[in-house]
């Protein structure tokens, strides 16, 4: 079984509704699902009942792709410093391995 990364964005709309954007593909009956896909399907089922608009797309989450590229040598891995790479690891839920005391994202100055 392959692994999946699925992103779901919930966006308040000016008129009071909620728009849901997701990288999950449209549901296809009979198709095998990874645990992440199954959970996303359950969450998106709730969204279709409660949100004003649900949009599926087959693209990648650009913010997630950027964070991941900070750790890849063929991406930005050699361009960013060790602190930035550890910050990317923290965002992805991975342990910090390069900096001694990385600053948590909540404490990084804007």
Short mmCIF file of N, CA, C and O in Angstrom, two decimals:
data_model
loop_
_atom_site.label_atom_id
_atom_site.label_comp_id
_atom_site.label_asym_id
_atom_site.label_seq_id
_atom_site.Cartn_x
_atom_site.Cartn_y
_atom_site.Cartn_z
N UNK A 1 0.84 -1.17 0.00
CA UNK A 1 0.00 0.00 0.00
C UNK A 1 0.89 1.24 0.00
O UNK A 1 1.87 1.31 0.71
N UNK A 2 0.54 2.21 -0.82
CA UNK A 2 1.30 3.46 -0.89
C UNK A 2 0.88 4.38 0.24
O UNK A 2 -0.16 4.20 0.86
N UNK A 3 1.70 5.38 0.52
CA UNK A 3 1.33 6.35 1.54
C UNK A 3 0.71 7.57 0.85
O UNK A 3 0.91 7.78 -0.33
N UNK A 4 -0.02 8.35 1.61
CA UNK A 4 -0.67 9.53 1.04
C UNK A 4 -0.51 10.71 1.99
O UNK A 4 -0.50 10.56 3.20
N UNK A 5 -0.37 11.88 1.41
CA UNK A 5 -0.41 13.13 2.15
C UNK A 5 -1.56 13.93 1.57
O UNK A 5 -1.59 14.20 0.38
N UNK A 6 -2.49 14.29 2.42
CA UNK A 6 -3.69 15.00 1.97
C UNK A 6 -3.80 16.27 2.78
O UNK A 6 -3.67 16.26 4.01
N UNK A 7 -4.05 17.37 2.11
CA UNK A 7 -4.21 18.66 2.77
C UNK A 7 -5.66 19.11 2.61
O UNK A 7 -6.24 18.98 1.55
N UNK A 8 -6.21 19.64 3.70
CA UNK A 8 -7.56 20.19 3.67
C UNK A 8 -7.49 21.61 4.23
O UNK A 8 -7.01 21.81 5.35
N UNK A 9 -7.91 22.58 3.44
CA UNK A 9 -7.95 23.98 3.86
C UNK A 9 -9.41 24.36 4.11
O UNK A 9 -10.27 24.12 3.26
N UNK A 10 -9.69 24.97 5.25
CA UNK A 10 -11.02 25.47 5.58
C UNK A 10 -10.93 26.99 5.61
O UNK A 10 -10.14 27.56 6.39
N UNK A 11 -11.71 27.67 4.77
CA UNK A 11 -11.60 29.11 4.61
C UNK A 11 -12.96 29.76 4.85
O UNK A 11 -13.94 29.44 4.16
N UNK A 12 -13.02 30.67 5.84
CA UNK A 12 -14.24 31.43 6.08
C UNK A 12 -14.51 32.33 4.89
O UNK A 12 -13.60 32.98 4.37
N UNK A 13 -15.77 32.40 4.48
CA UNK A 13 -16.18 33.24 3.38
C UNK A 13 -16.87 34.50 3.91
O UNK A 13 -17.50 34.46 4.98
N UNK A 14 -16.77 35.62 3.19
CA UNK A 14 -17.37 36.87 3.66
C UNK A 14 -18.87 36.76 3.95
O UNK A 14 -19.38 37.40 4.87
N UNK A 15 -19.58 35.94 3.20
CA UNK A 15 -21.02 35.82 3.38
C UNK A 15 -21.38 34.88 4.54
O UNK A 15 -22.55 34.64 4.81
N UNK A 16 -20.37 34.32 5.21
CA UNK A 16 -20.62 33.46 6.35
C UNK A 16 -20.47 31.98 6.09
O UNK A 16 -20.50 31.18 7.01
N UNK A 17 -20.28 31.58 4.86
CA UNK A 17 -20.08 30.17 4.55
C UNK A 17 -18.64 29.76 4.75
O UNK A 17 -17.79 30.55 5.18
N UNK A 18 -18.36 28.51 4.45
CA UNK A 18 -17.00 27.97 4.55
C UNK A 18 -16.66 27.30 3.23
O UNK A 18 -17.43 26.48 2.72
N UNK A 19 -15.50 27.66 2.67
CA UNK A 19 -15.00 26.99 1.48
C UNK A 19 -13.98 25.95 1.92
O UNK A 19 -13.14 26.23 2.78
N UNK A 20 -14.04 24.76 1.35
CA UNK A 20 -13.11 23.69 1.65
C UNK A 20 -12.32 23.40 0.38
O UNK A 20 -12.89 23.12 -0.67
N UNK A 21 -10.99 23.47 0.49
CA UNK A 21 -10.10 23.12 -0.62
C UNK A 21 -9.27 21.93 -0.17
O UNK A 21 -8.75 21.93 0.94
N UNK A 22 -9.13 20.94 -1.01
CA UNK A 22 -8.38 19.75 -0.62
C UNK A 22 -7.56 19.19 -1.77
O UNK A 22 -7.95 19.31 -2.93
N UNK A 23 -6.43 18.59 -1.42
CA UNK A 23 -5.61 17.91 -2.42
C UNK A 23 -6.10 16.49 -2.65
O UNK A 23 -5.57 15.79 -3.50
N UNK A 24 -7.11 16.08 -1.89
CA UNK A 24 -7.66 14.73 -2.07
C UNK A 24 -8.38 14.68 -3.42
O UNK A 24 -8.99 15.65 -3.85
N UNK A 25 -8.30 13.55 -4.05
CA UNK A 25 -9.04 13.36 -5.28
C UNK A 25 -10.51 13.15 -4.97
O UNK A 25 -10.89 12.84 -3.84
N UNK A 26 -11.36 13.32 -5.96
CA UNK A 26 -12.78 13.05 -5.77
C UNK A 26 -12.96 11.58 -5.40
O UNK A 26 -12.26 10.71 -5.92
N UNK A 27 -13.90 11.30 -4.50
CA UNK A 27 -14.12 9.90 -4.08
C UNK A 27 -14.47 9.00 -5.26
O UNK A 27 -15.23 9.40 -6.14
N UNK A 28 -13.91 7.80 -5.26
CA UNK A 28 -14.18 6.81 -6.31
C UNK A 28 -14.57 5.50 -5.64
O UNK A 28 -13.73 4.86 -5.00
N UNK A 29 -15.83 5.10 -5.76
CA UNK A 29 -16.30 3.87 -5.12
C UNK A 29 -15.46 2.66 -5.54
O UNK A 29 -15.08 2.53 -6.70
N UNK A 30 -15.16 1.80 -4.57
CA UNK A 30 -14.41 0.57 -4.84
C UNK A 30 -12.91 0.72 -4.87
O UNK A 30 -12.19 -0.26 -4.97
N UNK A 31 -12.42 1.94 -4.80
CA UNK A 31 -10.97 2.17 -4.84
C UNK A 31 -10.39 1.96 -3.45
O UNK A 31 -10.91 2.47 -2.46
N UNK A 32 -9.29 1.23 -3.35
CA UNK A 32 -8.62 1.02 -2.07
C UNK A 32 -8.06 2.32 -1.53
O UNK A 32 -7.59 3.16 -2.29
N UNK A 33 -8.14 2.49 -0.22
CA UNK A 33 -7.68 3.73 0.40
C UNK A 33 -6.61 3.45 1.45
O UNK A 33 -6.66 2.44 2.14
N UNK A 34 -5.67 4.36 1.56
CA UNK A 34 -4.71 4.31 2.66
C UNK A 34 -5.45 4.80 3.91
O UNK A 34 -6.53 5.39 3.80
N UNK A 35 -4.89 4.59 5.11
CA UNK A 35 -5.54 5.13 6.31
C UNK A 35 -5.77 6.64 6.23
O UNK A 35 -6.82 7.14 6.65
N UNK A 36 -4.81 7.38 5.69
CA UNK A 36 -4.96 8.84 5.57
C UNK A 36 -6.09 9.18 4.60
O UNK A 36 -6.89 10.08 4.86
N UNK A 37 -6.17 8.47 3.49
CA UNK A 37 -7.24 8.72 2.53
C UNK A 37 -8.60 8.39 3.13
O UNK A 37 -9.57 9.11 2.89
N UNK A 38 -8.68 7.32 3.90
CA UNK A 38 -9.95 6.94 4.52
C UNK A 38 -10.40 8.01 5.52
O UNK A 38 -11.58 8.40 5.54
N UNK A 39 -9.48 8.51 6.34
CA UNK A 39 -9.82 9.56 7.29
C UNK A 39 -10.22 10.84 6.56
O UNK A 39 -11.21 11.49 6.92
N UNK A 40 -9.48 11.20 5.53
CA UNK A 40 -9.81 12.40 4.75
C UNK A 40 -11.19 12.26 4.13
O UNK A 40 -11.97 13.22 4.11
N UNK A 41 -11.53 11.07 3.65
CA UNK A 41 -12.85 10.84 3.07
C UNK A 41 -13.94 11.07 4.11
O UNK A 41 -14.96 11.72 3.83
N UNK A 42 -13.72 10.58 5.32
CA UNK A 42 -14.69 10.80 6.40
C UNK A 42 -14.84 12.29 6.72
O UNK A 42 -15.95 12.80 6.87
N UNK A 43 -13.71 13.00 6.83
CA UNK A 43 -13.76 14.43 7.13
C UNK A 43 -14.44 15.21 6.01
O UNK A 43 -15.25 16.11 6.26
N UNK A 44 -14.12 14.86 4.77
CA UNK A 44 -14.70 15.58 3.64
C UNK A 44 -16.18 15.28 3.47
O UNK A 44 -16.93 16.12 2.98
N UNK A 45 -16.62 14.11 3.91
CA UNK A 45 -18.05 13.80 3.90
C UNK A 45 -18.78 14.77 4.82
O UNK A 45 -19.83 15.31 4.47
N UNK A 46 -18.21 15.01 6.01
CA UNK A 46 -18.78 16.01 6.91
C UNK A 46 -18.77 17.40 6.27
O UNK A 46 -19.74 18.16 6.39
N UNK A 47 -17.68 17.71 5.59
CA UNK A 47 -17.55 19.03 4.96
C UNK A 47 -18.63 19.24 3.90
O UNK A 47 -19.18 20.34 3.78
N UNK A 48 -18.94 18.22 3.13
CA UNK A 48 -19.94 18.39 2.08
C UNK A 48 -21.32 18.69 2.66
O UNK A 48 -22.14 19.34 2.02
N UNK A 49 -21.58 18.25 3.88
CA UNK A 49 -22.86 18.52 4.53
C UNK A 49 -22.90 19.89 5.20
O UNK A 49 -23.97 20.47 5.35
N UNK A 50 -21.75 20.40 5.62
CA UNK A 50 -21.73 21.63 6.42
C UNK A 50 -21.12 22.84 5.72
O UNK A 50 -21.40 23.97 6.10
N UNK A 51 -20.29 22.62 4.72
CA UNK A 51 -19.61 23.74 4.06
C UNK A 51 -20.45 24.25 2.88
O UNK A 51 -21.27 23.53 2.33
N UNK A 52 -20.22 25.50 2.52
CA UNK A 52 -20.93 26.08 1.38
C UNK A 52 -20.32 25.65 0.05
O UNK A 52 -20.98 25.67 -0.97
N UNK A 53 -19.05 25.25 0.05
CA UNK A 53 -18.36 24.88 -1.19
C UNK A 53 -17.19 23.95 -0.87
O UNK A 53 -16.38 24.25 0.00
N UNK A 54 -17.12 22.82 -1.56
CA UNK A 54 -16.00 21.89 -1.40
C UNK A 54 -15.37 21.71 -2.78
O UNK A 54 -16.06 21.37 -3.74
N UNK A 55 -14.07 21.94 -2.86
CA UNK A 55 -13.36 21.82 -4.14
C UNK A 55 -12.22 20.82 -4.01
O UNK A 55 -11.34 20.96 -3.17
N UNK A 56 -12.24 19.83 -4.89
CA UNK A 56 -11.19 18.83 -4.95
C UNK A 56 -10.25 19.21 -6.09
O UNK A 56 -10.67 19.68 -7.12
N UNK A 57 -8.97 18.97 -5.90
CA UNK A 57 -8.03 19.15 -7.00
C UNK A 57 -6.92 18.14 -6.85
O UNK A 57 -6.65 17.64 -5.77
N UNK A 58 -6.25 17.84 -7.94
CA UNK A 58 -5.20 16.82 -7.95
C UNK A 58 -3.81 17.44 -7.90
O UNK A 58 -2.84 16.81 -8.26
N UNK A 59 -3.72 18.66 -7.49
CA UNK A 59 -2.42 19.30 -7.39
C UNK A 59 -1.77 19.01 -6.06
O UNK A 59 -2.30 18.27 -5.23
N UNK A 60 -0.62 19.63 -5.84
CA UNK A 60 0.04 19.48 -4.56
C UNK A 60 -0.17 20.74 -3.75
O UNK A 60 -0.44 21.81 -4.29
N UNK A 61 -0.03 20.63 -2.47
CA UNK A 61 -0.11 21.78 -1.58
C UNK A 61 1.22 22.52 -1.72
O UNK A 61 2.27 22.00 -1.35
N UNK A 62 1.19 23.73 -2.25
CA UNK A 62 2.43 24.45 -2.55
C UNK A 62 3.21 24.82 -1.29
O UNK A 62 4.43 24.80 -1.29
N UNK A 63 2.50 25.13 -0.21
CA UNK A 63 3.21 25.45 1.04
C UNK A 63 3.94 24.22 1.57
O UNK A 63 5.09 24.29 1.99
N UNK A 64 3.26 23.07 1.55
CA UNK A 64 3.90 21.83 2.00
C UNK A 64 5.07 21.47 1.09
O UNK A 64 6.14 21.07 1.56
N UNK A 65 4.90 21.64 -0.21
CA UNK A 65 5.98 21.33 -1.16
C UNK A 65 7.20 22.22 -0.89
O UNK A 65 8.34 21.76 -0.96
N UNK A 66 6.96 23.49 -0.54
CA UNK A 66 8.07 24.39 -0.23
C UNK A 66 8.82 23.93 1.02
O UNK A 66 10.05 23.86 1.02
N UNK A 67 8.08 23.60 2.06
CA UNK A 67 8.71 23.15 3.31
C UNK A 67 9.52 21.88 3.05
O UNK A 67 10.66 21.75 3.49
N UNK A 68 8.95 20.93 2.31
CA UNK A 68 9.66 19.69 2.00
C UNK A 68 10.91 19.97 1.17
O UNK A 68 11.93 19.32 1.35
N UNK A 69 10.84 20.93 0.25
CA UNK A 69 12.00 21.23 -0.61
C UNK A 69 13.17 21.78 0.20
O UNK A 69 14.32 21.66 -0.21
N UNK A 70 12.89 22.37 1.36
CA UNK A 70 13.97 22.88 2.22
C UNK A 70 14.84 21.75 2.77
O UNK A 70 15.95 22.00 3.25
N UNK A 71 14.35 20.53 2.71
CA UNK A 71 15.11 19.38 3.22
C UNK A 71 15.71 18.53 2.11
O UNK A 71 16.45 17.59 2.38
N UNK A 72 15.43 18.85 0.88
CA UNK A 72 15.89 18.03 -0.25
C UNK A 72 17.08 18.69 -0.93
O UNK A 72 17.00 19.85 -1.35
N UNK A 73 18.20 17.96 -1.06
CA UNK A 73 19.38 18.54 -1.71
C UNK A 73 19.10 19.02 -3.13
O UNK A 73 19.63 20.02 -3.58
N UNK A 74 18.21 18.31 -3.84
CA UNK A 74 17.89 18.73 -5.20
C UNK A 74 16.91 19.91 -5.21
O UNK A 74 16.66 20.50 -6.25
N UNK A 75 16.38 20.26 -4.05
CA UNK A 75 15.50 21.42 -3.91
C UNK A 75 16.28 22.57 -3.30
O UNK A 75 17.32 22.97 -3.81
N UNK A 76 15.82 23.06 -2.17
CA UNK A 76 16.48 24.19 -1.49
C UNK A 76 17.41 23.76 -0.37
O UNK A 76 17.96 24.60 0.33
N UNK A 77 17.58 22.46 -0.19
CA UNK A 77 18.34 21.94 0.94
C UNK A 77 19.72 22.53 1.14
O UNK A 77 20.15 22.76 2.26
N UNK A 78 20.43 22.81 0.05
CA UNK A 78 21.77 23.39 0.18
C UNK A 78 21.71 24.92 0.25
O UNK A 78 22.70 25.57 0.54
N UNK A 79 20.56 25.50 -0.03
CA UNK A 79 20.41 26.96 -0.06
C UNK A 79 20.02 27.55 1.29
O UNK A 79 20.23 28.73 1.52
N UNK A 80 19.40 26.74 2.14
CA UNK A 80 18.94 27.25 3.43
C UNK A 80 19.88 26.78 4.54
O UNK A 80 20.53 25.74 4.41
N UNK A 81 19.94 27.55 5.62
CA UNK A 81 20.85 27.18 6.71
C UNK A 81 20.26 26.05 7.57
O UNK A 81 19.10 25.66 7.41
N UNK A 82 21.06 25.56 8.49
CA UNK A 82 20.66 24.42 9.32
C UNK A 82 19.45 24.77 10.19
O UNK A 82 18.59 23.92 10.44
N UNK A 83 19.37 26.00 10.65
CA UNK A 83 18.23 26.41 11.47
C UNK A 83 16.94 26.34 10.64
O UNK A 83 15.91 25.84 11.13
N UNK A 84 16.98 26.81 9.41
CA UNK A 84 15.80 26.76 8.54
C UNK A 84 15.40 25.31 8.24
O UNK A 84 14.22 24.98 8.21
N UNK A 85 16.40 24.45 8.05
CA UNK A 85 16.09 23.03 7.81
C UNK A 85 15.43 22.40 9.04
O UNK A 85 14.47 21.64 8.92
N UNK A 86 15.93 22.73 10.23
CA UNK A 86 15.30 22.20 11.44
C UNK A 86 13.90 22.76 11.63
O UNK A 86 13.00 22.06 12.09
N UNK A 87 13.68 24.03 11.26
CA UNK A 87 12.32 24.60 11.32
C UNK A 87 11.40 23.83 10.37
O UNK A 87 10.26 23.52 10.71
N UNK A 88 11.89 23.49 9.18
CA UNK A 88 11.09 22.71 8.22
C UNK A 88 10.77 21.34 8.82
O UNK A 88 9.64 20.85 8.69
N UNK A 89 11.75 20.73 9.48
CA UNK A 89 11.51 19.44 10.12
C UNK A 89 10.42 19.55 11.19
O UNK A 89 9.56 18.68 11.31
N UNK A 90 10.46 20.63 11.98
CA UNK A 90 9.45 20.82 13.02
C UNK A 90 8.06 20.94 12.41
O UNK A 90 7.10 20.35 12.92
N UNK A 91 7.94 21.68 11.31
CA UNK A 91 6.64 21.83 10.64
C UNK A 91 6.13 20.47 10.17
O UNK A 91 4.93 20.20 10.23
N UNK A 92 7.03 19.61 9.73
CA UNK A 92 6.65 18.29 9.23
C UNK A 92 6.54 17.24 10.34
O UNK A 92 6.26 16.08 10.06
N UNK A 93 6.77 17.66 11.60
CA UNK A 93 6.66 16.72 12.71
C UNK A 93 7.85 15.80 12.86
O UNK A 93 7.76 14.75 13.47
N UNK A 94 8.97 16.20 12.29
CA UNK A 94 10.20 15.40 12.37
C UNK A 94 11.10 15.98 13.46
O UNK A 94 11.02 17.18 13.77
N UNK A 95 11.99 15.17 14.04
CA UNK A 95 12.90 15.70 15.05
C UNK A 95 13.96 16.62 14.42
O UNK A 95 14.38 16.40 13.29
N UNK A 96 14.37 17.62 15.17
CA UNK A 96 15.44 18.52 14.74
C UNK A 96 16.76 17.77 14.89
O UNK A 96 16.99 17.12 15.89
N UNK A 97 17.61 17.86 13.89
CA UNK A 97 18.87 17.10 13.94
C UNK A 97 20.10 17.97 13.75
O UNK A 97 21.21 17.50 13.97
N UNK A 98 19.95 19.23 13.36
CA UNK A 98 21.12 20.04 13.06
C UNK A 98 21.39 21.13 14.08
O UNK A 98 22.52 21.30 14.52
N UNK A 99 20.41 21.92 14.44
CA UNK A 99 20.61 23.03 15.37
C UNK A 99 20.53 22.52 16.81
O UNK A 99 19.79 21.58 17.09
N UNK A 100 21.27 23.14 17.72
CA UNK A 100 21.24 22.69 19.10
C UNK A 100 19.92 23.04 19.79
O UNK A 100 19.34 22.23 20.48
N UNK A 101 19.48 24.27 19.64
CA UNK A 101 18.22 24.71 20.26
C UNK A 101 17.39 25.46 19.22
O UNK A 101 17.38 26.69 19.20
N UNK A 102 16.67 24.73 18.36
CA UNK A 102 15.87 25.44 17.35
C UNK A 102 14.73 26.21 18.00
O UNK A 102 14.20 25.82 19.03
N UNK A 103 14.40 27.33 17.42
CA UNK A 103 13.31 28.16 17.90
C UNK A 103 11.99 27.58 17.41
O UNK A 103 11.85 27.34 16.23
N UNK A 104 11.05 27.34 18.31
CA UNK A 104 9.73 26.84 17.86
C UNK A 104 9.09 27.85 16.92
O UNK A 104 9.30 29.07 17.06
N UNK A 105 8.29 27.39 15.95
CA UNK A 105 7.66 28.31 14.98
C UNK A 105 6.86 29.42 15.66
O UNK A 105 6.82 30.54 15.17
N UNK A 106 6.28 29.14 16.82
CA UNK A 106 5.48 30.17 17.50
C UNK A 106 6.34 31.31 18.04
O UNK A 106 5.83 32.38 18.35
N UNK A 107 7.65 31.10 18.15
CA UNK A 107 8.53 32.13 18.69
C UNK A 107 9.37 32.82 17.64
O UNK A 107 10.19 33.68 17.96
N UNK A 108 9.18 32.47 16.37
CA UNK A 108 9.95 33.10 15.30
C UNK A 108 9.36 34.47 15.02
O UNK A 108 8.16 34.61 14.86
N UNK A 109 10.21 35.52 15.00
CA UNK A 109 9.67 36.86 14.73
C UNK A 109 9.08 36.93 13.32
O UNK A 109 9.61 36.33 12.40
N UNK A 110 7.99 37.65 13.20
CA UNK A 110 7.32 37.77 11.88
C UNK A 110 8.05 38.73 10.98
O UNK A 110 8.77 39.56 11.35
#
